[in-house]
Amino acid sequence: MIVISPEETRAEFDDLLSAEARGAVIGWTQAEAHAPAAELLSLATPVLERWRDEKETKAVERWREEAGRNGRAAAGWEQTLEAASDGRIELLLFQEGAGHPASRCPQCGRVAVEDGRCPLDGTSMERSDDGLDLAVHQTLIHGGTVWAVRHRQDLDPVEGIGALLRY
């Protein structure tokens, strides 16, 4: 949440917020009362972008650290699709435009880079040109979250995809 208000009402408004609501505030900025929507948007956009950049940097740095020490991270399509199928992904990271063909088991939903038979139930895997869609779907149905990396190139060496893992 971004709060836009005249400076003189900021402290008073902040005192009215619960701890949970205060924790949801990602930034404050100033505007006069009854400012038009276009002005509010132009004021809120840099605050939102700054927050997004900070969050992206923290996530990617955490991934680099975990991947660098063979910790709770997946790097590249094969590891990431396997982790997504196992429900181990806490945060799926992908660079915008990343893509790779993958296969999906129509019986159990398991995804993998390779074609062939599902290692769990022996069903023939179905090929898809959109492995990212399969990874996102598996991540979300198992309760993970997804982040499109826009401003960093850290995932380039691993074909644009990686993940922070729960275990």
mmCIF file of C-alpha atoms in Angstrom:
data_model
loop_
_atom_site.group_PDB
_atom_site.id
_atom_site.type_symbol
_atom_site.label_atom_id
_atom_site.label_comp_id
_atom_site.label_asym_id
_atom_site.label_seq_id
_atom_site.Cartn_x
_atom_site.Cartn_y
_atom_site.Cartn_z
ATOM 1 C CA MET A 1 0.000 0.000 0.000
ATOM 2 C CA ILE A 2 1.231 3.484 -0.843
ATOM 3 C CA VAL A 3 -0.163 6.338 1.203
ATOM 4 C CA ILE A 4 -0.494 9.685 -0.531
ATOM 5 C CA SER A 5 -1.453 12.590 1.667
ATOM 6 C CA PRO A 6 -0.556 16.147 2.567
ATOM 7 C CA GLU A 7 2.485 16.122 4.888
ATOM 8 C CA GLU A 8 0.540 17.609 7.793
ATOM 9 C CA THR A 9 -1.843 14.595 7.956
ATOM 10 C CA ARG A 10 0.798 11.884 7.628
ATOM 11 C CA ALA A 11 1.671 11.484 11.315
ATOM 12 C CA GLU A 12 -1.974 11.564 12.345
ATOM 13 C CA PHE A 13 -2.909 8.943 9.748
ATOM 14 C CA ASP A 14 0.059 6.734 10.693
ATOM 15 C CA ASP A 15 -1.129 6.693 14.303
ATOM 16 C CA LEU A 16 -4.533 5.371 13.181
ATOM 17 C CA LEU A 17 -3.098 2.336 11.384
ATOM 18 C CA SER A 18 -2.899 -1.065 13.020
ATOM 19 C CA ALA A 19 0.492 -2.770 13.131
ATOM 20 C CA GLU A 20 -0.575 -5.054 10.263
ATOM 21 C CA ALA A 21 -1.709 -2.138 8.102
ATOM 22 C CA ARG A 22 1.457 -0.178 8.917
ATOM 23 C CA GLY A 23 3.478 -3.228 7.799
ATOM 24 C CA ALA A 24 1.678 -3.201 4.443
ATOM 25 C CA VAL A 25 2.709 0.390 3.708
ATOM 26 C CA ILE A 26 5.576 0.300 1.220
ATOM 27 C CA GLY A 27 5.913 4.054 0.953
ATOM 28 C CA TRP A 28 4.533 7.508 1.507
ATOM 29 C CA THR A 29 4.403 10.495 -0.764
ATOM 30 C CA GLN A 30 2.735 13.893 -0.734
ATOM 31 C CA ALA A 31 -0.113 15.385 -2.708
ATOM 32 C CA GLU A 32 -2.712 18.016 -2.160
ATOM 33 C CA ALA A 33 -6.235 16.974 -1.257
ATOM 34 C CA HIS A 34 -8.412 16.173 -4.287
ATOM 35 C CA ALA A 35 -5.430 15.694 -6.617
ATOM 36 C CA PRO A 36 -6.502 14.150 -9.944
ATOM 37 C CA ALA A 37 -5.954 10.427 -10.554
ATOM 38 C CA ALA A 38 -3.216 11.001 -13.136
ATOM 39 C CA GLU A 39 -1.198 13.015 -10.611
ATOM 40 C CA LEU A 40 -1.667 10.345 -7.919
ATOM 41 C CA LEU A 41 -0.474 7.668 -10.320
ATOM 42 C CA SER A 42 2.602 9.679 -11.282
ATOM 43 C CA LEU A 43 3.427 10.127 -7.578
ATOM 44 C CA ALA A 44 2.847 6.475 -6.663
ATOM 45 C CA THR A 45 4.733 4.911 -9.594
ATOM 46 C CA PRO A 46 8.301 5.771 -8.440
ATOM 47 C CA VAL A 47 7.508 4.573 -4.910
ATOM 48 C CA LEU A 48 6.176 1.280 -6.253
ATOM 49 C CA GLU A 49 9.137 0.832 -8.637
ATOM 50 C CA ARG A 50 11.642 1.517 -5.848
ATOM 51 C CA TRP A 51 9.911 -1.064 -3.625
ATOM 52 C CA ARG A 52 9.822 -3.598 -6.470
ATOM 53 C CA ASP A 53 13.530 -3.074 -7.272
ATOM 54 C CA GLU A 54 14.498 -3.556 -3.612
ATOM 55 C CA LYS A 55 12.398 -6.708 -3.318
ATOM 56 C CA GLU A 56 13.821 -8.100 -6.570
ATOM 57 C CA THR A 57 17.393 -7.391 -5.470
ATOM 58 C CA LYS A 58 16.872 -9.145 -2.125
ATOM 59 C CA ALA A 59 15.280 -12.197 -3.758
ATOM 60 C CA VAL A 60 17.968 -12.550 -6.426
ATOM 61 C CA GLU A 61 20.802 -12.021 -3.922
ATOM 62 C CA ARG A 62 19.291 -14.687 -1.651
ATOM 63 C CA TRP A 63 19.012 -17.047 -4.637
ATOM 64 C CA ARG A 64 22.638 -16.398 -5.647
ATOM 65 C CA GLU A 65 23.822 -17.113 -2.127
ATOM 66 C CA GLU A 66 21.826 -20.353 -1.832
ATOM 67 C CA ALA A 67 22.761 -21.546 -5.326
ATOM 68 C CA GLY A 68 26.412 -20.660 -4.758
ATOM 69 C CA ARG A 69 26.672 -22.929 -1.743
ATOM 70 C CA ASN A 70 24.424 -25.699 -3.123
ATOM 71 C CA GLY A 71 21.791 -24.731 -0.589
ATOM 72 C CA ARG A 72 18.034 -24.443 -0.955
ATOM 73 C CA ALA A 73 17.993 -23.243 -4.537
ATOM 74 C CA ALA A 74 17.305 -24.632 -7.987
ATOM 75 C CA ALA A 75 19.146 -23.327 -11.027
ATOM 76 C CA GLY A 76 18.158 -23.960 -14.630
ATOM 77 C CA TRP A 77 15.205 -25.691 -16.209
ATOM 78 C CA GLU A 78 15.823 -29.279 -15.134
ATOM 79 C CA GLN A 79 16.303 -28.554 -11.415
ATOM 80 C CA THR A 80 13.546 -25.955 -11.310
ATOM 81 C CA LEU A 81 10.909 -28.103 -13.042
ATOM 82 C CA GLU A 82 11.739 -31.029 -10.760
ATOM 83 C CA ALA A 83 11.429 -28.824 -7.664
ATOM 84 C CA ALA A 84 8.148 -27.369 -8.963
ATOM 85 C CA SER A 85 6.722 -30.864 -9.475
ATOM 86 C CA ASP A 86 7.773 -31.871 -5.971
ATOM 87 C CA GLY A 87 6.122 -28.785 -4.423
ATOM 88 C CA ARG A 88 9.446 -27.568 -3.038
ATOM 89 C CA ILE A 89 9.459 -24.058 -4.548
ATOM 90 C CA GLU A 90 8.995 -21.164 -2.175
ATOM 91 C CA LEU A 91 9.791 -18.507 -4.797
ATOM 92 C CA LEU A 92 10.096 -19.121 -8.540
ATOM 93 C CA LEU A 93 12.345 -16.571 -10.236
ATOM 94 C CA PHE A 94 12.407 -16.077 -13.990
ATOM 95 C CA GLN A 95 13.703 -13.425 -16.313
ATOM 96 C CA GLU A 96 11.101 -11.883 -18.538
ATOM 97 C CA GLY A 97 11.216 -13.611 -21.891
ATOM 98 C CA ALA A 98 12.672 -16.853 -20.530
ATOM 99 C CA GLY A 99 11.284 -19.918 -22.198
ATOM 100 C CA HIS A 100 12.025 -23.564 -22.764
ATOM 101 C CA PRO A 101 10.074 -26.573 -24.023
ATOM 102 C CA ALA A 102 9.057 -29.059 -21.345
ATOM 103 C CA SER A 103 6.841 -32.081 -20.842
ATOM 104 C CA ARG A 104 3.908 -32.710 -18.540
ATOM 105 C CA CYS A 105 2.336 -35.933 -17.346
ATOM 106 C CA PRO A 106 -1.405 -35.775 -18.125
ATOM 107 C CA GLN A 107 -2.101 -38.220 -15.296
ATOM 108 C CA CYS A 108 -0.323 -36.687 -12.265
ATOM 109 C CA GLY A 109 0.810 -33.271 -13.594
ATOM 110 C CA ARG A 110 4.544 -33.843 -13.077
ATOM 111 C CA VAL A 111 6.706 -31.645 -15.337
ATOM 112 C CA ALA A 112 10.165 -32.273 -16.733
ATOM 113 C CA VAL A 113 12.541 -31.075 -19.426
ATOM 114 C CA GLU A 114 12.694 -34.474 -21.099
ATOM 115 C CA ASP A 115 10.023 -36.411 -22.976
ATOM 116 C CA GLY A 116 9.332 -40.030 -22.284
ATOM 117 C CA ARG A 117 7.423 -41.706 -19.509
ATOM 118 C CA CYS A 118 6.483 -40.143 -16.199
ATOM 119 C CA PRO A 119 8.861 -41.432 -13.516
ATOM 120 C CA LEU A 120 5.956 -41.640 -11.055
ATOM 121 C CA ASP A 121 3.204 -43.449 -12.955
ATOM 122 C CA GLY A 122 4.672 -44.463 -16.324
ATOM 123 C CA THR A 123 2.237 -42.343 -18.382
ATOM 124 C CA SER A 124 3.602 -40.839 -21.619
ATOM 125 C CA MET A 125 4.579 -37.214 -21.070
ATOM 126 C CA GLU A 126 2.986 -34.552 -23.301
ATOM 127 C CA ARG A 127 5.270 -31.951 -24.877
ATOM 128 C CA SER A 128 4.669 -28.229 -24.413
ATOM 129 C CA ASP A 129 6.504 -25.278 -25.930
ATOM 130 C CA ASP A 130 5.824 -23.248 -22.773
ATOM 131 C CA GLY A 131 7.845 -24.739 -19.923
ATOM 132 C CA LEU A 132 7.561 -21.473 -18.011
ATOM 133 C CA ASP A 133 3.784 -21.783 -17.888
ATOM 134 C CA LEU A 134 4.160 -25.330 -16.551
ATOM 135 C CA ALA A 135 6.649 -24.196 -13.888
ATOM 136 C CA VAL A 136 4.429 -21.287 -12.812
ATOM 137 C CA HIS A 137 1.370 -23.531 -12.619
ATOM 138 C CA GLN A 138 3.138 -26.164 -10.512
ATOM 139 C CA THR A 139 4.611 -23.514 -8.219
ATOM 140 C CA LEU A 140 1.268 -21.835 -7.589
ATOM 141 C CA ILE A 141 -0.747 -25.020 -7.019
ATOM 142 C CA HIS A 142 1.779 -26.055 -4.361
ATOM 143 C CA GLY A 143 1.558 -22.686 -2.564
ATOM 144 C CA GLY A 144 4.715 -21.036 -3.864
ATOM 145 C CA THR A 145 5.046 -17.550 -5.271
ATOM 146 C CA VAL A 146 6.374 -16.268 -8.588
ATOM 147 C CA TRP A 147 8.593 -13.294 -9.396
ATOM 148 C CA ALA A 148 9.451 -11.955 -12.859
ATOM 149 C CA VAL A 149 12.995 -10.561 -12.694
ATOM 150 C CA ARG A 150 13.010 -7.396 -14.778
ATOM 151 C CA HIS A 151 16.137 -5.445 -13.961
ATOM 152 C CA ARG A 152 18.852 -7.986 -13.265
ATOM 153 C CA GLN A 153 20.617 -10.524 -15.451
ATOM 154 C CA ASP A 154 21.700 -12.931 -12.692
ATOM 155 C CA LEU A 155 19.642 -15.772 -14.170
ATOM 156 C CA ASP A 156 21.297 -15.552 -17.617
ATOM 157 C CA PRO A 157 23.832 -18.325 -16.873
ATOM 158 C CA VAL A 158 20.990 -20.732 -15.922
ATOM 159 C CA GLU A 159 18.770 -20.061 -18.951
ATOM 160 C CA GLY A 160 16.656 -17.464 -17.176
ATOM 161 C CA ILE A 161 15.049 -19.568 -14.428
ATOM 162 C CA GLY A 162 15.738 -20.584 -10.848
ATOM 163 C CA ALA A 163 14.002 -20.927 -7.514
ATOM 164 C CA LEU A 164 14.379 -20.586 -3.791
ATOM 165 C CA LEU A 165 13.299 -23.839 -2.184
ATOM 166 C CA ARG A 166 11.403 -24.679 0.976
ATOM 167 C CA TYR A 167 13.560 -27.734 1.600
#
